[in-house]
Coordinates of C-alpha atoms in Angstrom, one line a residue:
M1 CA 51.8 -68.0 -12.5
A2 CA 52.0 -64.7 -14.4
E3 CA 49.1 -65.7 -16.6
S4 CA 47.0 -66.6 -13.6
I5 CA 47.5 -63.3 -12.1
N6 CA 46.7 -61.5 -15.4
D7 CA 43.5 -63.7 -15.8
K8 CA 42.4 -62.8 -12.3
S9 CA 43.1 -59.1 -12.8
W10 CA 41.0 -59.2 -16.1
A11 CA 38.2 -61.0 -14.3
E12 CA 38.1 -58.5 -11.5
R13 CA 38.2 -55.6 -14.0
L14 CA 35.2 -57.2 -15.9
K15 CA 33.3 -57.6 -12.6
D16 CA 34.0 -54.0 -11.6
S17 CA 33.0 -52.8 -15.0
K18 CA 29.6 -54.6 -14.8
A19 CA 29.1 -53.2 -11.3
L20 CA 29.8 -49.7 -12.5
R21 CA 27.4 -50.1 -15.4
W22 CA 24.7 -51.4 -13.1
G23 CA 25.5 -48.7 -10.6
I24 CA 25.0 -46.0 -13.3
G25 CA 22.3 -47.8 -15.3
I26 CA 19.8 -48.4 -12.5
P27 CA 19.5 -44.8 -11.3
V28 CA 19.3 -43.7 -15.0
V29 CA 16.5 -46.2 -15.7
V30 CA 14.7 -45.2 -12.5
A31 CA 15.0 -41.5 -13.4
L32 CA 13.7 -42.3 -16.9
I33 CA 10.7 -44.2 -15.6
L34 CA 9.9 -41.5 -13.1
Y35 CA 10.2 -38.8 -15.8
C36 CA 7.9 -40.7 -18.2
A37 CA 5.5 -41.6 -15.4
S38 CA 5.1 -38.0 -14.4
F39 CA 3.5 -37.1 -17.7
F40 CA 0.9 -39.9 -17.2
L41 CA 0.1 -38.4 -13.8
D42 CA -0.3 -34.8 -15.0
E43 CA -3.9 -34.9 -16.3
P44 CA -5.5 -37.1 -13.5
L45 CA -3.7 -34.9 -10.9
R46 CA -4.8 -31.7 -12.7
R47 CA -8.5 -32.8 -12.6
A48 CA -8.3 -33.9 -9.0
M49 CA -6.6 -30.7 -7.8
E50 CA -9.1 -28.4 -9.7
K51 CA -12.0 -30.3 -8.2
K52 CA -10.6 -30.2 -4.7
I53 CA -9.7 -26.5 -4.7
N54 CA -13.2 -25.6 -5.9
R55 CA -14.7 -27.8 -3.2
D56 CA -12.7 -26.0 -0.5
L57 CA -13.2 -22.4 -1.7
K58 CA -16.2 -20.3 -0.5
G59 CA -17.3 -17.5 -2.9
Y60 CA -14.6 -18.1 -5.4
S61 CA -13.8 -20.7 -8.0
V62 CA -10.7 -21.7 -10.1
R63 CA -9.8 -23.0 -13.5
L64 CA -6.6 -25.0 -13.9
P65 CA -5.8 -25.7 -17.6
G66 CA -2.4 -27.2 -17.1
L67 CA -0.2 -29.1 -14.5
H68 CA 3.1 -30.9 -14.6
V69 CA 4.5 -33.0 -11.8
Q70 CA 8.2 -33.8 -11.5
L71 CA 8.6 -36.9 -9.5
I72 CA 12.4 -36.3 -9.5
G73 CA 12.7 -33.5 -7.0
L74 CA 9.0 -33.7 -6.1
A75 CA 8.2 -30.4 -7.9
L76 CA 4.8 -29.3 -9.1
T77 CA 4.1 -26.6 -11.8
L78 CA 0.7 -25.1 -12.3
K79 CA 0.0 -23.4 -15.6
G80 CA -2.7 -20.8 -16.2
L81 CA -4.3 -21.1 -12.7
T82 CA -7.2 -18.5 -12.7
V83 CA -9.2 -17.4 -9.7
V84 CA -12.6 -15.7 -10.1
Q85 CA -15.1 -14.2 -7.6
Q86 CA -18.4 -16.0 -8.2
A87 CA -20.5 -12.8 -7.6
H88 CA -18.4 -10.7 -10.0
P89 CA -16.4 -13.1 -12.3
E90 CA -15.0 -10.4 -14.6
P91 CA -12.2 -9.6 -14.4
P92 CA -10.6 -12.6 -12.8
V93 CA -9.2 -11.8 -9.4
A94 CA -5.9 -13.5 -10.2
V95 CA -4.2 -15.3 -13.1
F96 CA -1.0 -17.2 -12.4
P97 CA 0.7 -18.2 -15.7
V98 CA 3.3 -20.2 -13.8
L99 CA 3.2 -21.3 -10.2
K100 CA 5.9 -23.7 -9.1
A101 CA 6.1 -25.5 -5.8
S102 CA 9.0 -27.6 -4.7
I103 CA 11.0 -28.8 -1.7
H104 CA 13.1 -26.1 -0.2
W105 CA 16.4 -28.0 -0.2
S106 CA 18.3 -25.7 2.2
G107 CA 15.5 -26.2 4.7
L108 CA 16.0 -30.0 4.2
L109 CA 19.7 -29.6 5.1
S110 CA 18.6 -28.0 8.4
G111 CA 16.4 -31.0 9.1
R112 CA 13.0 -29.5 8.1
L113 CA 10.8 -30.6 5.3
V114 CA 9.3 -27.3 3.9
A115 CA 8.4 -25.9 0.6
E116 CA 9.4 -23.1 -1.8
F117 CA 6.8 -21.3 -3.9
R118 CA 7.7 -19.3 -7.0
L119 CA 5.1 -17.3 -9.0
D120 CA 6.2 -15.9 -12.4
Q121 CA 4.3 -12.9 -13.9
P122 CA 1.0 -13.2 -12.0
N123 CA -1.8 -10.7 -12.7
I124 CA -3.9 -9.5 -9.8
N125 CA -7.1 -7.6 -10.7
I126 CA -9.4 -6.0 -8.2
N127 CA -12.3 -3.6 -8.6
L128 CA -14.6 -1.7 -6.3
Q129 CA -17.5 -4.2 -6.9
Q130 CA -15.4 -7.1 -5.9
L131 CA -14.1 -5.3 -2.8
R132 CA -17.6 -4.4 -1.7
Q133 CA -18.7 -8.0 -2.2
E134 CA -15.8 -9.2 -0.1
A135 CA -16.7 -6.7 2.7
K136 CA -20.2 -8.2 2.9
S137 CA -18.8 -11.6 3.9
T138 CA -18.7 -12.6 7.5
L139 CA -16.3 -15.5 6.9
S140 CA -12.7 -15.2 7.9
L141 CA -9.8 -15.8 5.5
K142 CA -9.3 -19.3 6.9
E143 CA -13.0 -20.0 6.6
R144 CA -13.1 -19.0 3.0
G145 CA -10.6 -21.8 2.4
W146 CA -7.5 -20.0 1.1
Q147 CA -5.2 -21.7 3.6
K148 CA -6.7 -25.1 2.5
V149 CA -6.1 -24.2 -1.2
V150 CA -2.3 -23.7 -0.5
E151 CA -2.3 -27.2 1.1
D152 CA -4.2 -28.6 -1.8
I153 CA -1.5 -27.4 -4.2
Y154 CA 1.4 -28.6 -2.1
P155 CA 1.2 -30.2 1.3
L156 CA 4.4 -28.8 2.8
K157 CA 4.5 -25.5 4.7
I158 CA 6.0 -22.5 2.7
N159 CA 9.4 -21.4 3.9
T160 CA 10.4 -19.3 0.8
L161 CA 8.1 -17.3 -1.4
K162 CA 9.2 -15.6 -4.6
I163 CA 7.0 -13.4 -6.8
N164 CA 8.6 -12.3 -10.0
D165 CA 7.3 -9.4 -12.3
A166 CA 3.7 -9.3 -11.0
N167 CA 1.1 -6.9 -12.2
I168 CA -1.5 -5.6 -9.6
T169 CA -4.4 -3.5 -10.9
Y170 CA -7.1 -1.8 -8.9
I171 CA -10.1 -0.1 -10.6
D172 CA -12.3 2.1 -8.5
R173 CA -15.1 4.0 -10.3
D174 CA -13.1 5.2 -13.3
P175 CA -11.8 2.4 -15.4
K176 CA -9.7 4.9 -17.4
R177 CA -7.6 5.7 -14.2
P178 CA -6.6 2.3 -12.8
L179 CA -4.1 2.1 -9.9
I180 CA -1.3 -0.2 -11.2
L181 CA 1.7 -1.7 -9.5
S182 CA 3.8 -3.2 -12.3
H183 CA 7.0 -5.2 -12.2
F184 CA 6.2 -6.1 -8.6
N185 CA 8.8 -8.4 -7.1
L186 CA 8.8 -10.0 -3.6
K187 CA 11.1 -12.4 -1.9
A188 CA 10.5 -13.7 1.6
T189 CA 12.8 -16.3 3.2
N190 CA 12.8 -18.3 6.4
I191 CA 9.1 -17.9 6.8
R192 CA 8.9 -21.0 9.1
N193 CA 11.7 -19.7 11.3
I194 CA 14.0 -22.6 10.6
H195 CA 17.4 -20.9 10.5
L196 CA 17.2 -18.1 13.1
P197 CA 14.5 -19.1 15.6
D198 CA 16.0 -17.1 18.5
Q199 CA 15.9 -13.8 16.7
V200 CA 12.9 -11.4 17.2
Y201 CA 12.5 -11.1 13.4
P202 CA 14.1 -14.2 11.9
S203 CA 12.5 -13.9 8.4
S204 CA 13.8 -11.4 5.8
F205 CA 11.9 -9.9 2.9
H206 CA 12.4 -7.5 0.0
L207 CA 9.7 -5.9 -2.1
D208 CA 10.1 -3.5 -5.1
T209 CA 7.6 -2.2 -7.6
A210 CA 6.9 0.4 -10.2
I211 CA 4.0 2.6 -9.0
F212 CA 1.5 4.1 -11.5
G213 CA 4.1 4.0 -14.3
S214 CA 6.6 6.6 -13.3
G215 CA 6.9 6.0 -9.6
H216 CA 8.9 3.5 -7.7
G217 CA 8.7 1.9 -4.2
S218 CA 10.7 -0.5 -2.2
I219 CA 10.4 -2.1 1.3
D220 CA 13.3 -4.0 3.0
G221 CA 12.6 -5.6 6.3
A222 CA 12.3 -8.6 8.6
A223 CA 9.4 -10.4 10.2
N224 CA 8.2 -13.0 12.5
F225 CA 5.4 -14.6 10.5
L226 CA 4.7 -17.1 13.2
G227 CA 4.3 -14.5 16.0
E228 CA 1.3 -14.7 18.4
P229 CA -1.3 -13.4 18.7
F230 CA -0.4 -11.9 15.3
P231 CA 2.7 -11.7 13.1
G232 CA 5.3 -9.0 13.8
I233 CA 7.0 -7.0 11.0
K234 CA 9.7 -4.3 10.8
G235 CA 10.7 -2.6 7.6
R236 CA 12.2 0.4 5.8
L237 CA 10.1 2.2 3.1
K238 CA 11.2 4.3 0.2
L239 CA 9.0 6.0 -2.4
E240 CA 10.2 8.0 -5.4
K241 CA 8.4 10.1 -8.0
V242 CA 4.9 8.7 -7.2
P243 CA 2.1 10.6 -9.1
I244 CA -0.5 11.0 -6.4
D245 CA -3.4 12.4 -8.6
Y246 CA -4.2 8.7 -9.4
F247 CA -5.7 8.6 -5.9
N248 CA -8.3 11.3 -6.7
T249 CA -11.1 8.8 -7.6
V250 CA -10.6 6.9 -4.3
I251 CA -10.3 10.1 -2.2
A252 CA -13.3 11.8 -3.8
R253 CA -15.5 8.8 -3.2
S254 CA -14.8 8.6 0.5
T255 CA -14.2 12.3 1.4
S256 CA -15.0 15.8 0.2
I257 CA -11.5 16.4 -1.1
S258 CA -10.5 16.8 -4.8
L259 CA -6.9 16.2 -5.8
Q260 CA -5.1 17.0 -9.0
G261 CA -1.4 16.7 -9.9
G262 CA 1.4 16.2 -7.5
V263 CA 4.4 14.0 -7.2
L264 CA 5.4 12.3 -3.9
R265 CA 8.7 11.0 -2.5
A266 CA 9.1 9.6 1.0
S267 CA 11.2 7.5 3.3
G268 CA 10.6 6.0 6.7
E269 CA 10.4 2.9 8.8
A270 CA 7.7 1.1 10.8
E271 CA 7.5 -1.7 13.3
Y272 CA 4.3 -3.5 14.2
S273 CA 4.2 -6.4 16.6
P274 CA 2.4 -7.6 19.7
T275 CA 4.9 -5.6 21.8
V276 CA 6.0 -2.6 19.6
K277 CA 3.9 -0.3 17.4
T278 CA 5.8 2.6 15.8
A279 CA 5.6 4.5 12.5
H280 CA 8.5 6.8 11.8
L281 CA 8.3 9.0 8.7
K282 CA 11.7 10.5 8.1
N283 CA 10.9 12.6 5.1
L284 CA 7.8 13.3 3.0
E285 CA 7.8 15.7 0.1
I286 CA 4.9 16.6 -2.3
Q287 CA 5.4 18.9 -5.2
G288 CA 2.9 20.6 -7.5
M289 CA -0.3 19.3 -5.9
K290 CA -3.7 21.0 -6.2
L291 CA -5.8 20.1 -3.2
E292 CA -9.4 21.4 -2.7
Y293 CA -12.0 20.8 0.0
V294 CA -15.5 20.8 -1.5
H295 CA -18.3 21.7 0.9
S296 CA -21.9 21.2 -0.2
K297 CA -25.4 20.9 1.4
L298 CA -25.6 17.3 0.1
T299 CA -22.4 16.2 1.9
A300 CA -22.7 18.4 5.0
G301 CA -24.0 15.6 7.2
A302 CA -21.4 13.1 6.1
E303 CA -18.7 15.8 6.6
K304 CA -19.8 16.3 10.2
K305 CA -19.7 12.6 10.9
R306 CA -16.2 12.2 9.3
A307 CA -15.0 15.2 11.3
A308 CA -16.3 13.6 14.5
V309 CA -14.7 10.3 13.8
A310 CA -11.4 12.0 12.9
G311 CA -11.5 14.0 16.2
K312 CA -12.2 10.9 18.2
T313 CA -9.4 9.0 16.5
A314 CA -6.9 11.8 17.0
M315 CA -7.8 12.0 20.7
A316 CA -7.4 8.2 21.0
L317 CA -4.0 8.2 19.4
T318 CA -2.7 11.2 21.3
N319 CA -0.1 10.1 23.9
K320 CA -1.5 6.5 23.6
P321 CA 0.8 4.1 25.5
G322 CA 2.8 1.8 23.4
L323 CA 2.1 3.7 20.1
L324 CA 4.6 6.1 18.6
I325 CA 3.7 8.0 15.4
R326 CA 6.4 10.5 14.3
A327 CA 7.2 12.6 11.2
D328 CA 10.6 14.3 11.1
K329 CA 10.0 16.4 8.1
V330 CA 6.9 17.0 5.9
S331 CA 7.1 19.5 3.0
L332 CA 4.7 20.8 0.4
T333 CA 6.2 22.9 -2.4
G334 CA 4.5 24.7 -5.3
C335 CA 1.1 23.5 -4.2
T336 CA -2.4 25.1 -4.3
L337 CA -4.7 24.6 -1.3
G338 CA -8.3 25.7 -1.6
M339 CA -11.8 25.4 -0.3
L340 CA -14.9 25.5 -2.5
N341 CA -18.2 26.3 -0.7
K342 CA -21.2 25.1 -2.7
A343 CA -23.5 25.3 0.3
A344 CA -23.4 29.1 0.4
R345 CA -26.2 31.2 -1.1
K346 CA -23.8 32.0 -3.9
P347 CA -20.9 29.5 -4.2
Y348 CA -17.3 30.8 -3.8
R349 CA -13.8 29.6 -3.6
V350 CA -10.8 30.7 -1.5
F351 CA -7.3 29.4 -2.0
L352 CA -3.6 29.7 -1.4
S353 CA -1.4 29.4 -4.4
D354 CA 2.4 28.9 -4.7
T355 CA 2.2 27.3 -1.2
D356 CA 5.3 26.1 0.5
L357 CA 4.7 24.3 3.8
H358 CA 7.3 22.7 6.1
M359 CA 6.4 20.7 9.2
N360 CA 9.1 19.4 11.6
N361 CA 9.0 17.0 14.5
F362 CA 5.3 16.0 14.4
S363 CA 4.3 13.3 16.8
N364 CA 1.4 11.8 18.8
Q365 CA 3.5 11.8 21.9
F366 CA 4.1 14.8 24.1
S367 CA 7.5 13.5 25.2
Q368 CA 8.8 14.0 21.6
G369 CA 8.6 17.8 21.9
T370 CA 6.9 20.5 20.0
A371 CA 6.0 20.3 16.3
Q372 CA 6.7 23.4 14.2
V373 CA 4.9 24.4 11.0
K374 CA 5.8 27.2 8.7
L375 CA 3.9 28.3 5.6
K376 CA 4.4 30.7 2.7
G377 CA 1.9 31.3 -0.1
K378 CA -0.3 33.8 -2.0
F379 CA -3.8 34.3 -0.7
M380 CA -6.3 34.3 -3.6
G381 CA -3.2 34.4 -5.9
S382 CA -1.9 37.8 -4.8
G383 CA -1.7 38.4 -1.0
V384 CA 1.7 37.4 0.3
T385 CA 0.9 35.0 3.2
T386 CA 3.0 33.7 6.0
A387 CA 2.0 31.5 8.8
S388 CA 3.6 29.6 11.6
A389 CA 2.3 27.2 14.3
D390 CA 3.7 25.4 17.3
F391 CA 1.7 22.2 18.1
R392 CA 1.9 20.0 21.2
P393 CA -0.1 16.8 21.5
E394 CA -2.5 16.9 24.4
Q395 CA -5.3 14.6 25.3
A396 CA -7.3 17.4 26.9
G397 CA -7.6 19.1 23.5
A398 CA -5.6 21.0 20.9
D399 CA -2.5 22.9 22.2
L400 CA -1.6 25.1 19.4
D401 CA -0.2 28.6 18.9
L402 CA -1.2 29.9 15.4
Y403 CA 0.1 33.1 13.7
I404 CA -1.1 34.2 10.2
K405 CA -0.3 37.3 8.2
I406 CA -1.8 38.2 4.8
K407 CA -0.5 41.3 3.0
D408 CA -2.0 43.2 0.1
S409 CA -4.3 40.6 -1.4
Q410 CA -6.4 42.0 -4.3
L411 CA -9.9 42.3 -3.1
T412 CA -11.4 41.8 -6.5
A413 CA -10.3 38.2 -6.3
M414 CA -12.7 37.9 -3.3
N415 CA -15.8 39.1 -5.1
D416 CA -17.5 35.7 -5.0
V417 CA -17.1 35.8 -1.2
L418 CA -18.5 39.3 -1.0
R419 CA -21.5 38.4 -3.1
A420 CA -22.2 35.4 -1.0
Y421 CA -22.2 37.2 2.4
G422 CA -22.6 40.9 1.5
D423 CA -24.4 40.9 -1.9
F424 CA -22.0 43.4 -3.3
D425 CA -18.9 43.6 -5.5
V426 CA -15.8 45.7 -5.5
S427 CA -14.0 47.1 -8.5
S428 CA -10.7 47.7 -6.6
G429 CA -9.2 47.4 -3.1
V430 CA -6.6 45.6 -1.0
F431 CA -7.2 43.2 1.8
S432 CA -4.7 42.4 4.6
L433 CA -5.0 40.4 7.8
V434 CA -3.0 39.7 11.0
T435 CA -4.0 37.1 13.5
E436 CA -2.7 35.4 16.6
L437 CA -4.7 32.5 17.9
P438 CA -3.6 30.3 20.8
F439 CA -5.7 27.1 21.2
K440 CA -5.5 25.4 24.6
K441 CA -7.8 22.8 26.2
G442 CA -10.6 23.5 23.8
E443 CA -10.5 27.3 24.2
I444 CA -9.5 29.9 21.7
S445 CA -8.0 33.3 22.6
G446 CA -6.1 36.0 20.7
Y447 CA -7.1 38.4 18.0
I448 CA -8.0 38.7 14.3
K449 CA -7.3 42.1 12.6
P450 CA -8.5 42.5 9.0
F451 CA -7.5 45.6 7.1
F452 CA -9.1 47.1 3.9
K453 CA -7.5 49.7 1.7
D454 CA -8.6 51.7 -1.4
I455 CA -12.0 50.0 -1.7
K456 CA -14.4 50.9 -4.5
V457 CA -17.8 49.4 -4.0
Y458 CA -20.7 49.5 -6.4
D459 CA -24.2 48.2 -6.3
R460 CA -25.2 45.7 -9.1
S461 CA -28.8 46.9 -9.3
K462 CA -27.8 50.6 -9.6
D463 CA -25.2 49.8 -12.3
K464 CA -27.8 47.9 -14.2

């Protein structure tokens, strides 16, 4: 009887052992087959995907040197994907060394089949020619086929996007002064509003990047990427040690302003959605900037048009319902502000050096109260200058009280101005000025009192 029991126990153990081996072996064999099969699928799938993307894109084309599909986990990795603009193929608009698309498993646990995209060390290159070519197109982003391209790569909707260590370069007119965002990182989650559909901004995102080498910027926020009629976004911005003279090429091309030097730091927050539109700059500081407005006969017409557009825009934004623009504190320290007049009979330059300017409580809404501006500097490098202004946003026109005082500015520094308008020089003298100018509803009142002291004038022809 004991032997029978032992034999049965041994038989059951053998049976269980075989079942266990089959239970482990079958999944392993299947996994091995899928793993090997994936390599046979790589090249046919690569060719088909490259062909399909190029068919769907308008104005752009791609090259896809490598692709690997993982049937286990249904992941897809693109290697060396390169995007070029057909009109201006050099440099490539984008190069993606590694782009991986896979199922977002936490979304699957919530009952939604969505995707996760990860881009490692992509390079984005844009120049002025490519931008102008893009601006000529009348096709929308969707009509150009970009949305279709994402679906060609991976059929599931993106729920999580990760960009690691990207490099974004923009070249305007001067290739020696590119605008570069390096070590650019972005993570956006819950893009399809799976986990928090009842919240106003259910999707969170974080962005950080190095700016022009020495600067740094970050944005933390939340969004509703599926908002209608357009997505809503809310975020906090922080900028540190950003060298702003890199913008000089772009600014000089579109305005009459020349910019040199300067470092910027700023913090603030903004919200833009179908129901809320606010921009709140908490603090903006610029140090060591040299800013000059250049007026010439060649640009006079364009300057008038820009001034008219700026005036209309300011009027449209002033007290506009549903739009709040606010700056708590704006400071310029150690700056030089000037104007170069090349249109005069004899060109001249006027400037304020060692300028410290502080503006508080600026807003486009009258309900936010009065903005105050205070300025200190040296007119033409010597005249101690103080100014203050109180500004109130009014749709009927500027509502501004302006006070300026210049004390003991060396008149010899103004010889270029005197030559342009009086055709004479001075060898010595001091200039001072006091003014009070209220602006209200398009009208100016007040007074301007210039003072001259110890002037010695000589005539150039007599001296000769």
